[in-house]
Amino acid sequence: MNAMRSIIVGTDFSKGSIVALELAIDIANKMNCDVSLIWVKREKMLMSEDQLNEMANVAQQKLVALCEKYRPRMLYGKIRWEICSGKVAAVIARQATHENAPLIVIGTNGASGFEKYWMGSTAVRIVQEAPVPVITVREGFDFHKDLERIVVPLRVNLNSRQKVAPAAAIAKLFHSEVHILGLIDDPSQAAQLRTYINQTATLLKNDGIKFSATVKKYSNYSDAVLSYAESVKADLVVINTEQDRIIAQLFLGTNAQQIVHNAQLPVMCVHPADIFFLSKS
């Protein structure tokens, strides 16, 4: 076990994964922790062993170059790389546990070459299997080194408020403003939703976090969340996977999966009942 925790960055060398690396470094600098850059040599591909080894050699050169390029940006911790073998999601989850990771950051795009080989829908499987929250980042996100506005959607269900604590932890790191988005599709739930919003507002206020609260009716949850996030120019949306970890390993949840696939901004996915404290030493 490493003495210092590491943020895990799964990479396929795509533009999206580079944006993910830059975001991970920025968070690591706020948290005083390391960054671990992971590339996975996948099993049972339709390639010969020689071809797989050659791909791994090229990947190693790319990893070394990335670490050399970004090492000067690390203010406190270290950046390092590792090539692992196995199924991507399982490997990333294992590394997160081994390195005491507070979170995982990955890119969600993939088109050709390494990108097609590595990522694609794998992002969803990483979220499913991860032992910690996962931030997904899409190529093209206008990254400006600050997460100034964070959207936290709330509905009336058992798990909705469990995303508030990790959202607040990120907000404290970046001095972000949290936008509480209350979503309702049944008027009979209005009073309960107001209670959820008031509880969240109290928590944020006690932590000295700037916030606002809005309530909207919705028919499609993911569309409502992403439309509101776009309207406030949000830098991060924090959602949960809708199920506990055991169920989520089999089925992420329609709403969470749609948001991960369609969001143009970073999304942090939290499994309900995760024990997750960014400030933990």
PDB file of C-alpha atoms in Angstrom:
ATOM      1  CA  MET A   1       0.000   0.000   0.000  1.00  0.00           C
ATOM      2  CA  ASN A   2       1.349   3.406  -0.928  1.00  0.00           C
ATOM      3  CA  ALA A   3       1.959   5.909   1.861  1.00  0.00           C
ATOM      4  CA  MET A   4       0.143   8.601  -0.102  1.00  0.00           C
ATOM      5  CA  ARG A   5      -3.219   8.034  -1.739  1.00  0.00           C
ATOM      6  CA  SER A   6      -3.461   8.147  -5.523  1.00  0.00           C
ATOM      7  CA  ILE A   7      -6.175   9.361  -7.843  1.00  0.00           C
ATOM      8  CA  ILE A   8      -6.517   6.657 -10.492  1.00  0.00           C
ATOM      9  CA  VAL A   9      -6.629   7.809 -14.116  1.00  0.00           C
ATOM     10  CA  GLY A  10      -7.514   5.187 -16.689  1.00  0.00           C
ATOM     11  CA  THR A  11      -6.040   6.194 -20.022  1.00  0.00           C
ATOM     12  CA  ASP A  12      -6.445   5.245 -23.677  1.00  0.00           C
ATOM     13  CA  PHE A  13      -4.342   8.235 -24.846  1.00  0.00           C
ATOM     14  CA  SER A  14      -7.403   9.869 -26.405  1.00  0.00           C
ATOM     15  CA  LYS A  15      -8.048  13.597 -26.065  1.00  0.00           C
ATOM     16  CA  GLY A  16     -10.761  12.834 -23.532  1.00  0.00           C
ATOM     17  CA  SER A  17      -8.372  10.860 -21.336  1.00  0.00           C
ATOM     18  CA  ILE A  18      -5.860  13.721 -21.471  1.00  0.00           C
ATOM     19  CA  VAL A  19      -8.541  16.107 -20.199  1.00  0.00           C
ATOM     20  CA  ALA A  20      -9.274  13.528 -17.482  1.00  0.00           C
ATOM     21  CA  LEU A  21      -5.589  13.488 -16.527  1.00  0.00           C
ATOM     22  CA  GLU A  22      -5.458  17.267 -16.289  1.00  0.00           C
ATOM     23  CA  LEU A  23      -8.555  17.329 -14.072  1.00  0.00           C
ATOM     24  CA  ALA A  24      -7.106  14.566 -11.895  1.00  0.00           C
ATOM     25  CA  ILE A  25      -3.874  16.529 -11.442  1.00  0.00           C
ATOM     26  CA  ASP A  26      -5.807  19.614 -10.436  1.00  0.00           C
ATOM     27  CA  ILE A  27      -7.783  17.638  -7.845  1.00  0.00           C
ATOM     28  CA  ALA A  28      -4.615  15.907  -6.631  1.00  0.00           C
ATOM     29  CA  ASN A  29      -2.981  19.295  -6.077  1.00  0.00           C
ATOM     30  CA  LYS A  30      -5.966  20.327  -3.948  1.00  0.00           C
ATOM     31  CA  MET A  31      -5.864  17.079  -1.980  1.00  0.00           C
ATOM     32  CA  ASN A  32      -2.094  16.685  -1.685  1.00  0.00           C
ATOM     33  CA  CYS A  33      -2.092  13.212  -3.215  1.00  0.00           C
ATOM     34  CA  ASP A  34      -0.528  11.295  -6.102  1.00  0.00           C
ATOM     35  CA  VAL A  35      -1.826  10.507  -9.578  1.00  0.00           C
ATOM     36  CA  SER A  36      -1.563   6.965 -10.929  1.00  0.00           C
ATOM     37  CA  LEU A  37      -1.893   6.653 -14.704  1.00  0.00           C
ATOM     38  CA  ILE A  38      -3.105   3.181 -15.723  1.00  0.00           C
ATOM     39  CA  TRP A  39      -3.180   1.517 -19.134  1.00  0.00           C
ATOM     40  CA  VAL A  40      -4.644  -1.960 -19.388  1.00  0.00           C
ATOM     41  CA  LYS A  41      -3.399  -4.701 -21.679  1.00  0.00           C
ATOM     42  CA  ARG A  42      -6.637  -6.502 -22.302  1.00  0.00           C
ATOM     43  CA  GLU A  43      -7.013 -10.259 -22.294  1.00  0.00           C
ATOM     44  CA  LYS A  44      -8.360 -12.452 -25.100  1.00  0.00           C
ATOM     45  CA  MET A  45      -8.234  -9.855 -27.845  1.00  0.00           C
ATOM     46  CA  LEU A  46      -8.168 -10.976 -31.478  1.00  0.00           C
ATOM     47  CA  MET A  47      -4.440 -10.276 -31.673  1.00  0.00           C
ATOM     48  CA  SER A  48      -1.339 -12.389 -31.415  1.00  0.00           C
ATOM     49  CA  GLU A  49       0.808 -12.205 -28.296  1.00  0.00           C
ATOM     50  CA  ASP A  50       3.489 -10.395 -30.312  1.00  0.00           C
ATOM     51  CA  GLN A  51       0.960  -7.783 -31.428  1.00  0.00           C
ATOM     52  CA  LEU A  52      -0.262  -7.292 -27.868  1.00  0.00           C
ATOM     53  CA  ASN A  53       3.307  -6.925 -26.625  1.00  0.00           C
ATOM     54  CA  GLU A  54       4.075  -4.388 -29.326  1.00  0.00           C
ATOM     55  CA  MET A  55       0.989  -2.415 -28.358  1.00  0.00           C
ATOM     56  CA  ALA A  56       2.115  -2.534 -24.734  1.00  0.00           C
ATOM     57  CA  ASN A  57       5.571  -1.243 -25.735  1.00  0.00           C
ATOM     58  CA  VAL A  58       4.000   1.679 -27.572  1.00  0.00           C
ATOM     59  CA  ALA A  59       1.724   2.305 -24.593  1.00  0.00           C
ATOM     60  CA  GLN A  60       4.747   2.377 -22.282  1.00  0.00           C
ATOM     61  CA  GLN A  61       6.405   5.040 -24.423  1.00  0.00           C
ATOM     62  CA  LYS A  62       3.228   7.117 -24.326  1.00  0.00           C
ATOM     63  CA  LEU A  63       2.890   6.717 -20.556  1.00  0.00           C
ATOM     64  CA  VAL A  64       6.488   7.773 -19.946  1.00  0.00           C
ATOM     65  CA  ALA A  65       6.021  10.811 -22.179  1.00  0.00           C
ATOM     66  CA  LEU A  66       2.810  11.825 -20.387  1.00  0.00           C
ATOM     67  CA  CYS A  67       4.414  11.534 -16.959  1.00  0.00           C
ATOM     68  CA  GLU A  68       7.407  13.590 -18.082  1.00  0.00           C
ATOM     69  CA  LYS A  69       5.120  16.254 -19.531  1.00  0.00           C
ATOM     70  CA  TYR A  70       2.803  16.554 -16.542  1.00  0.00           C
ATOM     71  CA  ARG A  71       5.242  15.935 -13.659  1.00  0.00           C
ATOM     72  CA  PRO A  72       6.043  19.673 -13.341  1.00  0.00           C
ATOM     73  CA  ARG A  73       2.332  20.359 -12.766  1.00  0.00           C
ATOM     74  CA  MET A  74       2.238  18.171  -9.646  1.00  0.00           C
ATOM     75  CA  LEU A  75       2.580  20.539  -6.700  1.00  0.00           C
ATOM     76  CA  TYR A  76       2.894  18.000  -3.880  1.00  0.00           C
ATOM     77  CA  GLY A  77       2.452  14.386  -4.918  1.00  0.00           C
ATOM     78  CA  LYS A  78       3.947  12.261  -7.665  1.00  0.00           C
ATOM     79  CA  ILE A  79       2.653  11.120 -11.039  1.00  0.00           C
ATOM     80  CA  ARG A  80       3.479   7.577 -12.073  1.00  0.00           C
ATOM     81  CA  TRP A  81       2.342   5.020 -14.611  1.00  0.00           C
ATOM     82  CA  GLU A  82       1.604   1.330 -14.699  1.00  0.00           C
ATOM     83  CA  ILE A  83       0.635  -1.213 -17.341  1.00  0.00           C
ATOM     84  CA  CYS A  84      -1.699  -3.920 -16.065  1.00  0.00           C
ATOM     85  CA  SER A  85      -3.286  -6.957 -17.685  1.00  0.00           C
ATOM     86  CA  GLY A  86      -6.896  -8.074 -17.451  1.00  0.00           C
ATOM     87  CA  LYS A  87     -10.374  -6.719 -17.897  1.00  0.00           C
ATOM     88  CA  VAL A  88     -10.262  -2.936 -17.838  1.00  0.00           C
ATOM     89  CA  ALA A  89     -13.003  -2.250 -15.293  1.00  0.00           C
ATOM     90  CA  ALA A  90     -11.770  -4.944 -12.903  1.00  0.00           C
ATOM     91  CA  VAL A  91      -8.178  -3.714 -13.170  1.00  0.00           C
ATOM     92  CA  ILE A  92      -9.117  -0.090 -12.501  1.00  0.00           C
ATOM     93  CA  ALA A  93     -11.231  -1.136  -9.507  1.00  0.00           C
ATOM     94  CA  ARG A  94      -8.394  -3.259  -8.124  1.00  0.00           C
ATOM     95  CA  GLN A  95      -5.877  -0.443  -8.514  1.00  0.00           C
ATOM     96  CA  ALA A  96      -8.209   1.980  -6.765  1.00  0.00           C
ATOM     97  CA  THR A  97      -8.406  -0.337  -3.780  1.00  0.00           C
ATOM     98  CA  HIS A  98      -4.661  -1.063  -3.792  1.00  0.00           C
ATOM     99  CA  GLU A  99      -3.698   2.618  -3.930  1.00  0.00           C
ATOM    100  CA  ASN A 100      -6.277   3.816  -1.407  1.00  0.00           C
ATOM    101  CA  ALA A 101      -7.782   6.036  -4.103  1.00  0.00           C
ATOM    102  CA  PRO A 102     -10.318   8.696  -3.146  1.00  0.00           C
ATOM    103  CA  LEU A 103     -11.683   8.613  -6.688  1.00  0.00           C
ATOM    104  CA  ILE A 104     -11.154   7.508 -10.293  1.00  0.00           C
ATOM    105  CA  VAL A 105     -11.085   9.868 -13.294  1.00  0.00           C
ATOM    106  CA  ILE A 106     -11.588   8.631 -16.861  1.00  0.00           C
ATOM    107  CA  GLY A 107     -12.342   9.965 -20.324  1.00  0.00           C
ATOM    108  CA  THR A 108     -15.525   8.791 -22.044  1.00  0.00           C
ATOM    109  CA  ASN A 109     -14.717   9.178 -25.739  1.00  0.00           C
ATOM    110  CA  GLY A 110     -13.068   6.752 -28.103  1.00  0.00           C
ATOM    111  CA  ALA A 111     -12.799   6.629 -31.871  1.00  0.00           C
ATOM    112  CA  SER A 112      -9.829   4.784 -33.345  1.00  0.00           C
ATOM    113  CA  GLY A 113      -6.473   3.220 -32.563  1.00  0.00           C
ATOM    114  CA  PHE A 114      -5.814   3.039 -28.840  1.00  0.00           C
ATOM    115  CA  GLU A 115      -9.076   4.881 -28.207  1.00  0.00           C
ATOM    116  CA  LYS A 116     -11.232   2.282 -29.932  1.00  0.00           C
ATOM    117  CA  TYR A 117      -9.178  -0.493 -28.371  1.00  0.00           C
ATOM    118  CA  TRP A 118      -9.516   0.727 -24.818  1.00  0.00           C
ATOM    119  CA  MET A 119     -12.481   2.899 -23.935  1.00  0.00           C
ATOM    120  CA  GLY A 120     -15.883   3.122 -25.600  1.00  0.00           C
ATOM    121  CA  SER A 121     -18.586   1.722 -23.320  1.00  0.00           C
ATOM    122  CA  THR A 122     -15.921   0.648 -20.825  1.00  0.00           C
ATOM    123  CA  ALA A 123     -16.584   3.883 -18.933  1.00  0.00           C
ATOM    124  CA  VAL A 124     -19.925   2.528 -17.788  1.00  0.00           C
ATOM    125  CA  ARG A 125     -18.379  -0.739 -16.633  1.00  0.00           C
ATOM    126  CA  ILE A 126     -15.722   1.158 -14.668  1.00  0.00           C
ATOM    127  CA  VAL A 127     -18.455   3.121 -12.898  1.00  0.00           C
ATOM    128  CA  GLN A 128     -20.260  -0.145 -12.159  1.00  0.00           C
ATOM    129  CA  GLU A 129     -17.276  -1.889 -10.596  1.00  0.00           C
ATOM    130  CA  ALA A 130     -15.442   1.029  -8.985  1.00  0.00           C
ATOM    131  CA  PRO A 131     -15.019   0.898  -5.196  1.00  0.00           C
ATOM    132  CA  VAL A 132     -14.963   4.721  -5.085  1.00  0.00           C
ATOM    133  CA  PRO A 133     -16.718   7.552  -6.949  1.00  0.00           C
ATOM    134  CA  VAL A 134     -15.799   7.974 -10.616  1.00  0.00           C
ATOM    135  CA  ILE A 135     -15.535  11.236 -12.549  1.00  0.00           C
ATOM    136  CA  THR A 136     -16.082  10.838 -16.286  1.00  0.00           C
ATOM    137  CA  VAL A 137     -14.845  13.567 -18.627  1.00  0.00           C
ATOM    138  CA  ARG A 138     -15.638  13.987 -22.303  1.00  0.00           C
ATOM    139  CA  GLU A 139     -13.330  15.316 -24.973  1.00  0.00           C
ATOM    140  CA  GLY A 140     -14.176  18.920 -25.785  1.00  0.00           C
ATOM    141  CA  PHE A 141     -15.022  19.970 -22.234  1.00  0.00           C
ATOM    142  CA  ASP A 142     -13.905  23.580 -21.777  1.00  0.00           C
ATOM    143  CA  PHE A 143     -11.574  22.838 -18.904  1.00  0.00           C
ATOM    144  CA  HIS A 144     -10.412  25.930 -17.050  1.00  0.00           C
ATOM    145  CA  LYS A 145      -8.751  24.407 -13.979  1.00  0.00           C
ATOM    146  CA  ASP A 146     -11.623  25.215 -11.613  1.00  0.00           C
ATOM    147  CA  LEU A 147     -14.882  23.493 -10.848  1.00  0.00           C
ATOM    148  CA  GLU A 148     -16.767  26.696 -10.177  1.00  0.00           C
ATOM    149  CA  ARG A 149     -20.343  25.403 -10.382  1.00  0.00           C
ATOM    150  CA  ILE A 150     -21.517  21.959  -9.253  1.00  0.00           C
ATOM    151  CA  VAL A 151     -25.038  20.657  -9.865  1.00  0.00           C
ATOM    152  CA  VAL A 152     -26.538  18.261  -7.307  1.00  0.00           C
ATOM    153  CA  PRO A 153     -29.935  16.897  -8.408  1.00  0.00           C
ATOM    154  CA  LEU A 154     -32.310  15.725  -5.691  1.00  0.00           C
ATOM    155  CA  ARG A 155     -35.439  13.595  -5.928  1.00  0.00           C
ATOM    156  CA  VAL A 156     -37.605  11.940  -3.322  1.00  0.00           C
ATOM    157  CA  ASN A 157     -36.021   8.523  -2.973  1.00  0.00           C
ATOM    158  CA  LEU A 158     -33.907   6.690  -0.426  1.00  0.00           C
ATOM    159  CA  ASN A 159     -30.561   7.284  -2.146  1.00  0.00           C
ATOM    160  CA  SER A 160     -30.856  10.799  -3.519  1.00  0.00           C
ATOM    161  CA  ARG A 161     -29.201  12.632  -0.634  1.00  0.00           C
ATOM    162  CA  GLN A 162     -26.230  10.267  -0.395  1.00  0.00           C
ATOM    163  CA  LYS A 163     -24.471  12.182  -3.164  1.00  0.00           C
ATOM    164  CA  VAL A 164     -24.503  15.419  -1.149  1.00  0.00           C
ATOM    165  CA  ALA A 165     -21.489  14.664   1.082  1.00  0.00           C
ATOM    166  CA  PRO A 166     -19.054  13.889  -1.780  1.00  0.00           C
ATOM    167  CA  ALA A 167     -20.388  16.880  -3.731  1.00  0.00           C
ATOM    168  CA  ALA A 168     -19.764  19.094  -0.716  1.00  0.00           C
ATOM    169  CA  ALA A 169     -16.235  17.680  -0.350  1.00  0.00           C
ATOM    170  CA  ILE A 170     -15.401  18.646  -3.944  1.00  0.00           C
ATOM    171  CA  ALA A 171     -17.027  22.051  -3.483  1.00  0.00           C
ATOM    172  CA  LYS A 172     -14.868  22.750  -0.434  1.00  0.00           C
ATOM    173  CA  LEU A 173     -11.710  21.848  -2.351  1.00  0.00           C
ATOM    174  CA  PHE A 174     -12.499  24.201  -5.222  1.00  0.00           C
ATOM    175  CA  HIS A 175     -14.561  26.844  -3.376  1.00  0.00           C
ATOM    176  CA  SER A 176     -17.369  25.961  -5.777  1.00  0.00           C
ATOM    177  CA  GLU A 177     -20.965  27.101  -5.783  1.00  0.00           C
ATOM    178  CA  VAL A 178     -23.396  24.201  -5.459  1.00  0.00           C
ATOM    179  CA  HIS A 179     -26.637  24.353  -7.426  1.00  0.00           C
ATOM    180  CA  ILE A 180     -29.234  22.178  -5.697  1.00  0.00           C
ATOM    181  CA  LEU A 181     -31.691  20.999  -8.345  1.00  0.00           C
ATOM    182  CA  GLY A 182     -34.915  19.642  -6.850  1.00  0.00           C
ATOM    183  CA  LEU A 183     -36.759  17.492  -9.392  1.00  0.00           C
ATOM    184  CA  ILE A 184     -40.375  16.462  -8.996  1.00  0.00           C
ATOM    185  CA  ASP A 185     -42.827  14.515 -11.135  1.00  0.00           C
ATOM    186  CA  ASP A 186     -45.490  13.931  -8.472  1.00  0.00           C
ATOM    187  CA  PRO A 187     -47.015  16.958  -6.653  1.00  0.00           C
ATOM    188  CA  SER A 188     -47.676  14.803  -3.594  1.00  0.00           C
ATOM    189  CA  GLN A 189     -43.896  14.658  -3.035  1.00  0.00           C
ATOM    190  CA  ALA A 190     -43.448  18.437  -2.858  1.00  0.00           C
ATOM    191  CA  ALA A 191     -43.253  18.672   0.930  1.00  0.00           C
ATOM    192  CA  GLN A 192     -40.724  15.820   1.172  1.00  0.00           C
ATOM    193  CA  LEU A 193     -38.618  17.344  -1.575  1.00  0.00           C
ATOM    194  CA  ARG A 194     -38.550  20.678   0.258  1.00  0.00           C
ATOM    195  CA  THR A 195     -37.309  18.813   3.340  1.00  0.00           C
ATOM    196  CA  TYR A 196     -34.500  17.219   1.314  1.00  0.00           C
ATOM    197  CA  ILE A 197     -33.528  20.601  -0.135  1.00  0.00           C
ATOM    198  CA  ASN A 198     -33.572  22.283   3.278  1.00  0.00           C
ATOM    199  CA  GLN A 199     -31.429  19.529   4.789  1.00  0.00           C
ATOM    200  CA  THR A 200     -28.925  19.859   1.949  1.00  0.00           C
ATOM    201  CA  ALA A 201     -28.899  23.639   2.240  1.00  0.00           C
ATOM    202  CA  THR A 202     -28.195  23.393   5.972  1.00  0.00           C
ATOM    203  CA  LEU A 203     -25.280  21.022   5.403  1.00  0.00           C
ATOM    204  CA  LEU A 204     -23.759  23.293   2.753  1.00  0.00           C
ATOM    205  CA  LYS A 205     -24.298  26.414   4.850  1.00  0.00           C
ATOM    206  CA  ASN A 206     -22.608  24.801   7.857  1.00  0.00           C
ATOM    207  CA  ASP A 207     -19.628  23.944   5.642  1.00  0.00           C
ATOM    208  CA  GLY A 208     -19.397  27.525   4.373  1.00  0.00           C
ATOM    209  CA  ILE A 209     -20.291  26.499   0.809  1.00  0.00           C
ATOM    210  CA  LYS A 210     -22.104  28.948  -1.441  1.00  0.00           C
ATOM    211  CA  PHE A 211     -25.286  27.456  -2.897  1.00  0.00           C
ATOM    212  CA  SER A 212     -28.563  28.083  -4.652  1.00  0.00           C
ATOM    213  CA  ALA A 213     -31.712  25.959  -4.889  1.00  0.00           C
ATOM    214  CA  THR A 214     -34.162  25.452  -7.752  1.00  0.00           C
ATOM    215  CA  VAL A 215     -37.160  23.170  -8.128  1.00  0.00           C
ATOM    216  CA  LYS A 216     -38.308  21.913 -11.535  1.00  0.00           C
ATOM    217  CA  LYS A 217     -40.897  19.472 -12.814  1.00  0.00           C
ATOM    218  CA  TYR A 218     -39.525  16.738 -15.034  1.00  0.00           C
ATOM    219  CA  SER A 219     -40.615  13.887 -17.243  1.00  0.00           C
ATOM    220  CA  ASN A 220     -37.142  12.667 -18.271  1.00  0.00           C
ATOM    221  CA  TYR A 221     -34.630  12.767 -15.423  1.00  0.00           C
ATOM    222  CA  SER A 222     -31.399  12.741 -17.398  1.00  0.00           C
ATOM    223  CA  ASP A 223     -32.650  15.379 -19.847  1.00  0.00           C
ATOM    224  CA  ALA A 224     -33.749  17.618 -16.974  1.00  0.00           C
ATOM    225  CA  VAL A 225     -30.415  17.304 -15.166  1.00  0.00           C
ATOM    226  CA  LEU A 226     -28.265  17.941 -18.222  1.00  0.00           C
ATOM    227  CA  SER A 227     -30.451  20.795 -19.491  1.00  0.00           C
ATOM    228  CA  TYR A 228     -30.235  22.560 -16.139  1.00  0.00           C
ATOM    229  CA  ALA A 229     -26.483  21.947 -15.893  1.00  0.00           C
ATOM    230  CA  GLU A 230     -26.042  23.539 -19.305  1.00  0.00           C
ATOM    231  CA  SER A 231     -28.205  26.518 -18.364  1.00  0.00           C
ATOM    232  CA  VAL A 232     -26.036  27.380 -15.339  1.00  0.00           C
ATOM    233  CA  LYS A 233     -22.772  26.586 -17.166  1.00  0.00           C
ATOM    234  CA  ALA A 234     -21.956  23.866 -14.638  1.00  0.00           C
ATOM    235  CA  ASP A 235     -18.495  22.309 -14.431  1.00  0.00           C
ATOM    236  CA  LEU A 236     -19.572  19.108 -12.678  1.00  0.00           C
ATOM    237  CA  VAL A 237     -22.744  17.103 -12.104  1.00  0.00           C
ATOM    238  CA  VAL A 238     -22.843  14.738  -9.138  1.00  0.00           C
ATOM    239  CA  ILE A 239     -25.219  11.779  -9.427  1.00  0.00           C
ATOM    240  CA  ASN A 240     -25.638   8.411  -7.812  1.00  0.00           C
ATOM    241  CA  THR A 241     -25.948   5.099  -9.595  1.00  0.00           C
ATOM    242  CA  GLU A 242     -29.447   4.523  -8.210  1.00  0.00           C
ATOM    243  CA  GLN A 243     -28.616   1.130  -6.784  1.00  0.00           C
ATOM    244  CA  ASP A 244     -26.298  -0.243  -4.154  1.00  0.00           C
ATOM    245  CA  ARG A 245     -22.925  -1.525  -5.300  1.00  0.00           C
ATOM    246  CA  ILE A 246     -23.861  -5.204  -5.725  1.00  0.00           C
ATOM    247  CA  ILE A 247     -26.827  -4.417  -7.982  1.00  0.00           C
ATOM    248  CA  ALA A 248     -24.934  -1.653  -9.805  1.00  0.00           C
ATOM    249  CA  GLN A 249     -22.235  -4.150 -10.796  1.00  0.00           C
ATOM    250  CA  LEU A 250     -24.886  -5.851 -12.923  1.00  0.00           C
ATOM    251  CA  PHE A 251     -26.954  -2.837 -13.962  1.00  0.00           C
ATOM    252  CA  LEU A 252     -25.845   0.762 -13.614  1.00  0.00           C
ATOM    253  CA  GLY A 253     -29.304   2.317 -13.825  1.00  0.00           C
ATOM    254  CA  THR A 254     -30.921   3.888 -16.853  1.00  0.00           C
ATOM    255  CA  ASN A 255     -30.699   7.484 -15.642  1.00  0.00           C
ATOM    256  CA  ALA A 256     -27.060   7.253 -14.581  1.00  0.00           C
ATOM    257  CA  GLN A 257     -26.075   5.508 -17.788  1.00  0.00           C
ATOM    258  CA  GLN A 258     -27.816   8.110 -19.959  1.00  0.00           C
ATOM    259  CA  ILE A 259     -26.125  10.956 -18.106  1.00  0.00           C
ATOM    260  CA  VAL A 260     -22.668   9.364 -18.369  1.00  0.00           C
ATOM    261  CA  HIS A 261     -23.149   8.763 -22.090  1.00  0.00           C
ATOM    262  CA  ASN A 262     -24.705  12.129 -22.970  1.00  0.00           C
ATOM    263  CA  ALA A 263     -23.099  14.674 -20.655  1.00  0.00           C
ATOM    264  CA  GLN A 264     -20.778  17.194 -22.266  1.00  0.00           C
ATOM    265  CA  LEU A 265     -19.364  18.135 -18.849  1.00  0.00           C
ATOM    266  CA  PRO A 266     -17.703  16.025 -16.132  1.00  0.00           C
ATOM    267  CA  VAL A 267     -19.996  13.710 -14.155  1.00  0.00           C
ATOM    268  CA  MET A 268     -19.184  12.231 -10.761  1.00  0.00           C
ATOM    269  CA  CYS A 269     -20.994   8.943 -10.105  1.00  0.00           C
ATOM    270  CA  VAL A 270     -21.413   7.823  -6.503  1.00  0.00           C
ATOM    271  CA  HIS A 271     -22.722   4.452  -5.371  1.00  0.00           C
ATOM    272  CA  PRO A 272     -25.335   4.840  -2.626  1.00  0.00           C
ATOM    273  CA  ALA A 273     -23.907   4.163   0.827  1.00  0.00           C
ATOM    274  CA  ASP A 274     -20.331   4.690  -0.357  1.00  0.00           C
ATOM    275  CA  ILE A 275     -17.992   5.528   2.506  1.00  0.00           C
ATOM    276  CA  PHE A 276     -16.211   8.391   0.802  1.00  0.00           C
ATOM    277  CA  PHE A 277     -14.382  11.279   2.423  1.00  0.00           C
ATOM    278  CA  LEU A 278     -12.108  13.369   0.215  1.00  0.00           C
ATOM    279  CA  SER A 279     -10.561  14.934   3.297  1.00  0.00           C
ATOM    280  CA  LYS A 280      -9.625  11.557   4.809  1.00  0.00           C
ATOM    281  CA  SER A 281      -5.909  11.235   5.455  1.00  0.00           C
TER     282      SER A 281
END
